[in-house]
Amino acid sequence: MSIRQSLLAILDQGPCYGYQLRGEFDRRTGSTWPLNVGQIYNTLDRLERDGLVAKADTDSEGHVYYAITAAGHDEVTHWLDSPVVRTQATRDELAIKLAIAVTLPGVNISEVIQVQRAASLRTLQNLTRTKNATSEPESSEELAWMLVVDSMIFAAEAEVRWLDHSETRLARASARGFAEPLPLNTSSPKRGRPVKAEPAAQAAQASQTEQLAQAERAKHVGQAAQAKHVGQAAQAAPAGQVAPAGPLTTDAVR
Amino acid sequence: MSRALASATELLRLDGVAQHYGKGVTAVTALAGIDLTVSRGELVAIMGASGSGKSTLLTIAGGLSKPTSGEVIIEGQWLSDLPPTRIAILRRRTLGFVFQDFNLIPALTALENVTLPLELDGWKSRKARAAGLEALASVELDDHANRYPDDLSGGQQQRVAIARAVVGTRRLILADEPTGALDSTTGELVLRMLRSRVDAGAGGILVTHDPRHAAWADRVVFLRDGRIIDQSAPAGVDTLFADAQRA
Ligand SMILES: Nc1ncnc2c1ncn2[C@@H]1O[C@H](COP(=O)(O)OP(=O)(O)OP(=O)(O)O)[C@@H](O)[C@H]1O
Ligand SMILES: [Mg+2]
């Protein structure tokens, strides 16, 4: 989370002491990601070390104020001007679960999808209720909070849509006989890293919106790569030692 | 099946409703034994892939077509017991239906489309007009009251259809993809409006592909191949809810 830049952006509005900074962060994010004072002071220490803030006055109650430096101001401007690149999508855990589940025998994958979809919808229902309990925002704090709730709502929606999409994809794959479980490969794997530059690893670094599309492309690349390596590295593996298998091919190496 | 009196809060009940089309190898089972209840103050969303039977379920629930087997009970009245004229009255007074394809009458203005069921029901035209304008205002379209459907955008036509479904005293609102042609903000406006009608004591079924809109419902029913495969209701306060709440 961009706590560092957020705190810096607040300090760009004027000097603050640690506890005050925490209050400002909370009220501007709907108290959705509460920070403890320790996190605040750690961050301030690092910002000071990097020359982005400097200690300023101490008031009569002993509060130490921090003020932004010119370099700090530039950092804020840069932060606001640049897109946020997501390196870790929260959906990963779920994508991994489905990807693995689809390769296992005896797993009712439609059931896995449905259980998840029902749970995701409940989350979405709860968020919607929270939001519905509030009328149109009447202050910028409320507006900020509403933006955060909306963001969670849209994320939950994306998850449900992705599950719908996966279900349809699965049905189509089954109809064409491509949704068979993957047995473990029976020959021993070579030591070390058998295949370099895994397409799936690249996909993990892509932004969230690009991720599915990229995984899609990676699948084709992966199939080609796997075909090439069938005789060599991808000759795997006693249980537990399967080489990083790479792409989510469903019609694999037999 | 017992004909015990429906509970006071029960608005709609489907009992073992099945719908088959055709015979032999071309036979289609659109619904395979649906049991579903909607109470006053309850909004139920129905989700499911295309062809899973959502529209079929809704038209049967609204008495627009008869199921192959099973019973539909609206406010304690068994539709199979009622002559067509009584069903027609029920549809005019009690039911509001939003069709997937809007179904507006091109020769009538937006307002006239909305007030038609009231006029057919013998309302005085002044009173019907006031109720119609109020319904149009609830979807922020009262300033287009005198336009004809052809002169409205798809989303505006959809909102007229929604206004028609909620006008007057309608207690059971059945909406088939009512937000399909709407942008995200307008869709939310419509859901808020439906939600408030339901909170005021109506009941409703909302068919939608949009999870964000389904989330406005008290219960989400999933259909697959004409069967209910799952129902989801928020189980009290979960962690995300707590996190998202203001301190
Ligand atoms: N009059 C009819 N004659 C034959 N089959 C029909 C008829 N009406 C519907 N069906 C079939 O019944 C099934 C359910 O249709 P229905 O319109 O209820 O689906 P739906 O869930 O509303 O789909 P969508 O999301 O596309 O609107 C489909 O397989 C459809 O082809
Ligand atoms: Mg339909």
XYZ file of C-alpha atoms and ligand atoms in Angstrom:
533
model
C 0.000 0.000 0.000
C 1.304 3.453 -0.761
C 1.401 4.558 2.870
C 4.684 6.298 2.321
C 3.439 8.445 -0.544
C 0.080 9.036 1.126
C 1.707 10.392 4.273
C 4.035 12.479 2.170
C 1.100 13.914 0.225
C -0.568 14.876 3.502
C 2.634 16.507 4.738
C 2.685 18.463 1.493
C -0.350 20.283 2.909
C 1.640 21.440 5.924
C 3.793 20.134 8.809
C 2.218 17.485 11.048
C 3.253 15.413 14.035
C 2.956 11.646 13.954
C -0.328 11.158 15.751
C -1.917 13.964 13.779
C -0.724 12.361 10.555
C -2.397 9.123 11.510
C -5.703 10.925 12.045
C -5.402 12.667 8.695
C -4.700 9.401 6.880
C -7.666 7.688 8.559
C -10.147 10.392 7.836
C -9.083 10.582 4.202
C -9.434 6.825 3.616
C -12.585 6.119 5.583
C -10.550 4.371 8.304
C -10.441 1.377 5.994
C -6.767 0.615 6.527
C -6.064 1.841 10.043
C -2.377 2.550 10.707
C -0.717 2.217 14.072
C 1.508 4.932 15.417
C 4.512 2.632 15.055
C 3.975 2.373 11.302
C 3.687 6.131 11.103
C 6.975 6.753 12.912
C 8.786 4.039 10.940
C 7.639 5.634 7.742
C 8.595 9.106 8.941
C 12.071 7.839 9.870
C 12.562 6.435 6.413
C 11.223 9.546 4.745
C 13.647 11.609 6.831
C 16.545 9.305 5.981
C 15.698 9.704 2.275
C 15.616 13.476 2.595
C 11.933 13.782 1.753
C 10.898 15.222 5.110
C 12.787 17.015 7.891
C 12.083 17.486 11.576
C 10.701 20.944 12.236
C 9.440 22.626 15.416
C 8.417 20.952 18.617
C 5.344 22.480 20.214
C 4.707 23.173 23.883
C 3.165 19.726 24.334
C 6.252 18.072 22.967
C 4.851 17.103 19.539
C 7.599 16.860 16.968
C 6.464 18.286 13.653
C 7.723 16.955 10.335
C 7.868 19.191 7.276
C 8.183 18.164 3.656
C 11.341 19.038 1.703
C 11.566 20.162 -1.911
C 12.542 16.620 -2.896
C 9.542 15.349 -0.962
C 7.252 17.704 -2.822
C 8.626 16.441 -6.144
C 8.023 12.873 -5.022
C 4.368 13.689 -4.294
C 3.928 15.271 -7.705
C 5.505 12.257 -9.340
C 3.270 9.890 -7.377
C 0.110 11.725 -8.399
C 1.220 11.837 -12.037
C 2.086 8.143 -12.350
C -0.235 5.168 -12.588
C -0.234 2.593 -9.825
C 1.158 -0.660 -11.168
C -0.208 -3.627 -9.347
C 2.418 -6.262 -8.778
C 0.359 -8.529 -6.558
C -3.254 -9.008 -7.518
C -5.402 -10.160 -4.628
C -7.144 -12.522 -7.000
C -3.953 -14.515 -7.397
C -4.800 -16.812 -4.537
C -8.081 -17.674 -6.148
C -6.625 -17.961 -9.643
C -4.008 -20.355 -8.315
C -6.617 -22.393 -6.494
C -8.742 -22.777 -9.616
C -5.746 -23.454 -11.834
C -4.590 -26.241 -9.548
C -8.097 -27.582 -8.959
C -8.725 -27.923 -12.677
C -5.732 -30.271 -12.995
C -6.759 -32.566 -10.133
C -8.855 -35.707 -10.598
C -12.100 -36.052 -8.670
C -12.574 -32.333 -8.058
C -15.961 -30.946 -8.998
C -14.667 -27.688 -10.353
C -18.131 -26.232 -11.048
C -18.826 -26.732 -7.379
C -15.590 -24.988 -6.422
C -16.572 -22.090 -8.656
C -20.102 -21.936 -7.293
C -19.007 -21.997 -3.651
C -16.640 -19.135 -4.375
C -19.212 -17.201 -6.368
C -21.772 -17.438 -3.589
C -19.171 -16.227 -1.083
C -18.023 -13.384 -3.324
C -21.620 -12.337 -3.851
C -22.204 -12.270 -0.116
C -19.249 -9.947 0.227
C -20.696 -7.833 -2.533
C -24.094 -7.807 -0.828
C -22.565 -6.687 2.445
C -20.587 -3.929 0.794
C -23.676 -2.801 -1.075
C -25.636 -2.661 2.173
C -22.938 -0.626 3.787
C -23.071 1.754 0.912
C -26.843 1.799 0.715
C -26.988 2.825 4.373
C -25.356 6.092 3.351
C -26.935 8.647 1.086
C -24.959 10.774 -1.339
C -21.694 11.901 0.283
C -21.970 15.279 1.951
C -18.364 15.940 2.808
C -15.036 15.093 1.277
C -14.373 12.578 4.052
C -17.600 10.790 3.124
C -16.710 11.063 -0.527
C -13.292 9.519 0.102
C -14.882 6.700 2.060
C -17.431 6.125 -0.692
C -14.643 5.862 -3.274
C -12.970 3.201 -1.171
C -16.194 1.209 -0.769
C -16.901 1.534 -4.492
C -13.463 0.218 -5.227
C -14.098 -2.855 -3.078
C -17.463 -3.312 -4.742
C -15.966 -3.223 -8.203
C -13.200 -5.614 -7.175
C -15.749 -8.079 -5.810
C -17.772 -7.668 -8.981
C -14.739 -8.381 -11.130
C -14.164 -11.546 -9.168
C -17.726 -12.764 -9.711
C -17.543 -11.940 -13.412
C -14.268 -13.759 -13.716
C -15.840 -16.795 -12.054
C -18.762 -16.656 -14.516
C -16.262 -16.444 -17.323
C -14.209 -19.342 -15.948
C -17.302 -21.481 -15.641
C -18.195 -20.914 -19.280
C -14.629 -21.529 -20.372
C -14.602 -24.746 -18.401
C -17.875 -25.933 -19.900
C -16.506 -25.292 -23.355
C -13.248 -27.072 -22.599
C -15.115 -30.066 -21.162
C -17.312 -30.278 -24.229
C -14.192 -30.485 -26.361
C -12.573 -33.016 -24.041
C -9.843 -30.646 -22.842
C -10.656 -30.554 -19.143
C -8.980 -33.799 -18.122
C -7.012 -33.940 -14.860
C -3.225 -33.851 -15.117
C -1.505 -36.969 -13.775
C 1.887 -36.550 -12.148
C 4.750 -36.963 -14.561
C 6.537 -40.230 -13.817
C 10.186 -39.704 -14.823
C 12.642 -37.866 -12.557
C 13.173 -34.184 -13.017
C 16.559 -32.620 -13.640
C 17.957 -30.601 -10.806
C 17.904 -26.856 -10.799
C 15.558 -24.645 -12.717
C 14.468 -26.575 -15.748
C 12.748 -23.928 -17.779
C 13.794 -20.317 -17.741
C 11.646 -17.281 -18.318
C 8.354 -18.792 -17.369
C 5.571 -16.968 -19.138
C 3.406 -17.392 -16.088
C 5.964 -15.583 -13.966
C 5.871 -12.653 -16.323
C 2.120 -12.671 -16.160
C 2.264 -12.344 -12.394
C 3.959 -8.996 -12.764
C 1.462 -7.607 -15.188
C -1.114 -5.146 -14.052
C -4.324 -6.654 -12.805
C -6.393 -5.687 -15.805
C -3.876 -7.112 -18.202
C -3.456 -10.225 -16.241
C -6.099 -12.454 -17.715
C -5.293 -11.461 -21.261
C -1.654 -12.069 -20.641
C -2.281 -15.409 -19.003
C -4.257 -16.262 -22.111
C -1.310 -15.442 -24.348
C 1.065 -17.159 -21.976
C -0.960 -20.291 -22.379
C -0.182 -20.490 -26.066
C 3.456 -19.576 -25.616
C 3.575 -22.113 -22.823
C 2.160 -24.887 -24.926
C 4.799 -24.338 -27.539
C 7.513 -24.160 -24.898
C 6.281 -27.274 -23.234
C 6.146 -29.189 -26.475
C 9.752 -28.219 -27.111
C 10.873 -29.291 -23.685
C 8.985 -32.517 -23.510
C 12.080 -34.577 -24.222
C 14.259 -32.667 -21.748
C 13.584 -30.640 -18.690
C 9.890 -31.189 -18.359
C 10.474 -34.869 -17.869
C 9.380 -34.834 -14.297
C 9.045 -35.973 -11.198
C 8.329 -38.070 -8.160
C 5.580 -36.713 -6.005
C 6.276 -33.329 -4.525
C 9.050 -32.564 -6.968
C 7.196 -31.502 -10.031
C 9.131 -28.789 -11.786
C 7.540 -25.330 -11.805
C 5.082 -26.422 -14.361
C 4.525 -23.092 -15.923
C 1.461 -22.350 -17.892
C -2.037 -23.511 -17.126
C -2.295 -25.949 -19.961
C -5.244 -28.241 -19.465
C -4.397 -30.619 -22.294
C -0.934 -31.547 -21.243
C 1.904 -33.896 -21.711
C 0.782 -37.469 -21.327
C -49.721 -30.161 -1.810
C -51.558 -28.514 1.033
C -53.490 -25.364 0.530
C -52.690 -23.996 3.943
C -53.125 -20.266 4.113
C -50.034 -18.446 3.026
C -48.229 -16.564 5.752
C -49.170 -12.913 6.004
C -45.838 -11.757 4.661
C -45.726 -14.125 1.710
C -46.285 -12.394 -1.622
C -45.324 -15.032 -4.126
C -44.728 -18.731 -3.990
C -43.688 -21.126 -6.707
C -44.359 -24.774 -5.884
C -42.613 -27.372 -8.028
C -42.865 -25.239 -11.138
C -41.679 -27.003 -14.292
C -41.739 -25.887 -17.898
C -41.080 -28.162 -20.852
C -41.100 -27.118 -24.478
C -41.514 -29.498 -27.404
C -41.594 -33.288 -27.455
C -39.227 -36.185 -28.059
C -35.632 -35.514 -29.043
C -36.167 -31.771 -29.417
C -37.760 -31.430 -25.969
C -36.342 -28.633 -23.820
C -36.720 -28.496 -20.067
C -36.625 -24.776 -19.344
C -37.524 -25.226 -15.666
C -37.223 -28.445 -13.710
C -39.150 -28.105 -10.453
C -38.654 -24.674 -8.930
C -39.652 -23.894 -5.338
C -39.285 -20.247 -4.466
C -40.910 -17.788 -2.075
C -40.789 -14.009 -2.076
C -42.018 -12.119 0.976
C -43.002 -8.511 1.484
C -39.927 -6.401 1.927
C -37.790 -8.923 0.115
C -35.855 -8.481 -3.107
C -34.633 -11.708 -4.694
C -32.078 -11.669 -7.484
C -31.882 -14.463 -10.032
C -28.623 -15.142 -11.795
C -27.603 -17.809 -14.241
C -26.104 -18.345 -17.660
C -28.049 -17.500 -20.792
C -30.732 -20.126 -21.345
C -30.781 -21.243 -17.710
C -34.505 -20.393 -17.431
C -34.556 -16.964 -15.772
C -37.048 -15.286 -18.119
C -39.201 -18.400 -18.182
C -39.350 -18.369 -14.401
C -40.291 -14.700 -14.350
C -43.069 -14.923 -16.954
C -44.569 -17.856 -15.087
C -44.282 -16.054 -11.743
C -46.076 -13.088 -13.301
C -48.915 -15.212 -14.638
C -47.965 -14.343 -18.213
C -47.714 -18.006 -19.082
C -48.837 -21.246 -17.459
C -46.251 -23.766 -16.333
C -46.355 -27.341 -17.619
C -46.729 -28.380 -13.984
C -46.533 -26.859 -10.528
C -48.340 -23.981 -8.876
C -47.970 -20.217 -8.678
C -49.504 -18.545 -5.640
C -49.707 -14.748 -5.477
C -50.921 -13.221 -2.195
C -52.560 -16.513 -1.334
C -54.373 -16.857 -4.654
C -53.628 -19.973 -6.671
C -53.340 -18.817 -10.270
C -54.555 -22.202 -11.506
C -57.847 -21.462 -9.698
C -58.349 -18.056 -11.287
C -60.134 -17.347 -14.564
C -58.072 -15.333 -17.098
C -59.966 -12.126 -16.302
C -58.982 -12.336 -12.639
C -55.373 -12.993 -13.584
C -55.494 -9.939 -15.823
C -56.725 -7.809 -12.923
C -54.004 -9.187 -10.696
C -51.430 -8.295 -13.335
C -52.764 -4.753 -13.605
C -53.084 -4.012 -9.908
C -50.562 -6.099 -8.076
C -47.806 -6.920 -10.508
C -45.249 -4.737 -12.169
C -43.335 -6.435 -14.941
C -40.176 -5.127 -16.612
C -39.582 -7.060 -19.825
C -36.145 -7.888 -21.135
C -37.032 -6.027 -24.345
C -38.907 -3.117 -22.628
C -42.223 -3.745 -24.471
C -43.251 -0.093 -24.699
C -46.146 0.876 -26.922
C -44.716 3.080 -29.700
C -47.928 5.074 -30.249
C -48.020 6.236 -26.612
C -45.812 8.794 -24.907
C -43.551 7.818 -22.050
C -46.116 9.063 -19.545
C -49.013 7.315 -21.305
C -47.054 4.063 -21.340
C -46.543 4.387 -17.604
C -50.145 5.298 -16.774
C -51.745 2.741 -19.105
C -52.185 0.024 -16.463
C -53.749 2.619 -14.131
C -56.125 3.897 -16.815
C -57.135 0.334 -17.680
C -57.841 -0.087 -14.017
C -60.245 2.859 -14.020
C -58.093 5.507 -12.346
C -59.132 9.114 -12.926
C -56.779 10.504 -15.502
C -55.529 13.375 -13.294
C -54.651 10.966 -10.525
C -53.062 8.522 -12.982
C -51.037 11.365 -14.479
C -49.733 12.433 -11.093
C -48.790 8.858 -10.209
C -47.160 8.424 -13.627
C -45.073 11.566 -13.243
C -44.021 10.457 -9.784
C -42.889 7.083 -11.155
C -41.018 8.755 -14.009
C -39.375 11.110 -11.522
C -38.149 8.122 -9.520
C -36.048 7.149 -12.533
C -35.168 10.798 -13.256
C -37.162 10.918 -16.468
C -40.116 13.181 -15.665
C -38.709 15.790 -18.038
C -39.157 13.309 -20.912
C -42.772 12.469 -20.053
C -44.189 13.565 -23.382
C -41.646 11.927 -25.647
C -42.475 8.843 -27.699
C -40.394 5.685 -27.226
C -38.753 6.129 -30.648
C -37.408 9.480 -29.509
C -35.798 8.028 -26.405
C -32.457 6.275 -26.054
C -32.372 2.583 -25.171
C -31.526 3.332 -21.556
C -34.294 5.932 -21.323
C -36.824 3.448 -22.757
C -35.683 0.968 -20.169
C -36.284 3.496 -17.412
C -39.806 4.166 -18.737
C -40.446 0.419 -18.584
C -39.248 0.429 -14.978
C -41.462 3.385 -14.092
C -44.422 1.494 -15.566
C -43.610 -1.494 -13.395
C -43.592 0.454 -10.143
C -46.376 2.966 -10.814
C -49.323 3.169 -8.419
C -49.823 0.381 -5.930
C -47.829 -2.458 -7.434
C -46.751 -4.818 -4.694
C -44.820 -7.444 -6.637
C -42.195 -6.187 -9.051
C -40.762 -8.661 -11.531
C -37.870 -7.226 -13.496
C -36.029 -9.013 -16.300
C -32.596 -7.438 -16.796
C -33.899 -3.966 -15.894
C -30.435 -2.449 -16.031
C -29.172 -4.090 -19.219
C -29.166 -0.853 -21.232
C -28.128 1.471 -18.418
C -24.757 2.942 -17.562
C -23.332 2.122 -14.191
C -24.571 5.204 -12.329
C -28.090 5.079 -13.789
C -28.236 1.356 -13.067
C -27.465 2.139 -9.458
C -30.191 4.800 -9.380
C -32.714 2.203 -10.561
C -31.551 -0.348 -8.005
C -31.773 2.204 -5.208
C -35.319 2.996 -6.320
C -36.350 -0.685 -6.498
C -34.714 -1.242 -3.129
C -36.674 1.590 -1.534
C -39.983 0.321 -2.971
C -39.200 -3.079 -1.556
C -38.160 -1.628 1.791
C -41.517 0.157 1.841
C -43.292 -3.209 1.692
C -43.298 -4.430 -1.900
C -41.558 -7.616 -2.988
C -39.509 -8.193 -6.074
C -37.592 -10.525 -8.312
C -34.696 -9.095 -10.236
C -33.129 -11.085 -13.061
C -29.656 -9.828 -13.787
C -26.274 -10.782 -15.162
C -24.665 -7.965 -13.226
C -23.275 -9.104 -9.867
C -23.105 -5.534 -8.617
C -26.832 -5.176 -9.148
C -27.649 -8.628 -7.776
C -25.899 -7.524 -4.619
C -28.769 -5.130 -3.854
C -31.002 -8.135 -3.269
C -31.615 -9.862 0.041
C -31.083 -13.215 -1.595
C -29.372 -14.323 -4.778
C -30.727 -17.447 -6.426
C -28.536 -19.221 -8.973
C -30.184 -21.123 -11.804
C -28.498 -23.743 -13.917
C -30.352 -25.767 -16.539
C -33.718 -24.860 -15.040
C -32.781 -25.776 -11.475
C -31.910 -23.710 -8.437
C -28.359 -24.739 -7.621
C -27.654 -22.340 -4.805
C -28.980 -19.392 -2.834
C -26.901 -16.801 -1.130
C -27.865 -14.323 1.540
C -25.475 -12.146 3.480
C -24.703 -14.008 6.674
C -24.684 -11.090 9.019
C -21.648 -8.909 9.272
C -18.512 -10.307 7.692
C -14.992 -9.006 7.931
C -14.992 -6.927 4.781
C -18.169 -5.261 5.944
C -16.574 -4.452 9.262
C -13.430 -3.197 7.565
C -15.328 -0.979 5.231
C -17.384 0.539 7.966
C -16.527 3.930 9.236
C -14.943 3.981 12.614
N -41.171 -20.763 -26.515
C -40.112 -21.562 -26.390
N -40.006 -22.708 -27.085
C -38.955 -23.545 -26.943
N -37.944 -23.311 -26.098
C -37.984 -22.192 -25.365
C -39.061 -21.255 -25.469
N -38.810 -20.224 -24.611
C -37.645 -20.507 -24.014
N -37.141 -21.676 -24.459
C -35.898 -22.337 -24.007
O -35.923 -22.425 -22.597
C -34.639 -22.215 -22.046
C -34.699 -21.101 -21.035
O -34.950 -19.857 -21.685
P -35.035 -18.472 -20.928
O -35.480 -17.432 -21.890
O -35.839 -18.644 -19.691
O -33.503 -18.249 -20.533
P -32.821 -17.019 -19.753
O -32.183 -17.605 -18.556
O -33.786 -15.920 -19.579
O -31.680 -16.588 -20.771
P -31.096 -15.115 -21.118
O -30.090 -14.820 -20.052
O -30.418 -15.340 -22.433
O -32.223 -14.141 -21.198
C -33.729 -21.934 -23.233
O -33.061 -23.112 -23.555
C -34.680 -21.514 -24.322
O -34.142 -21.829 -25.583
Mg -33.939 -13.950 -20.360
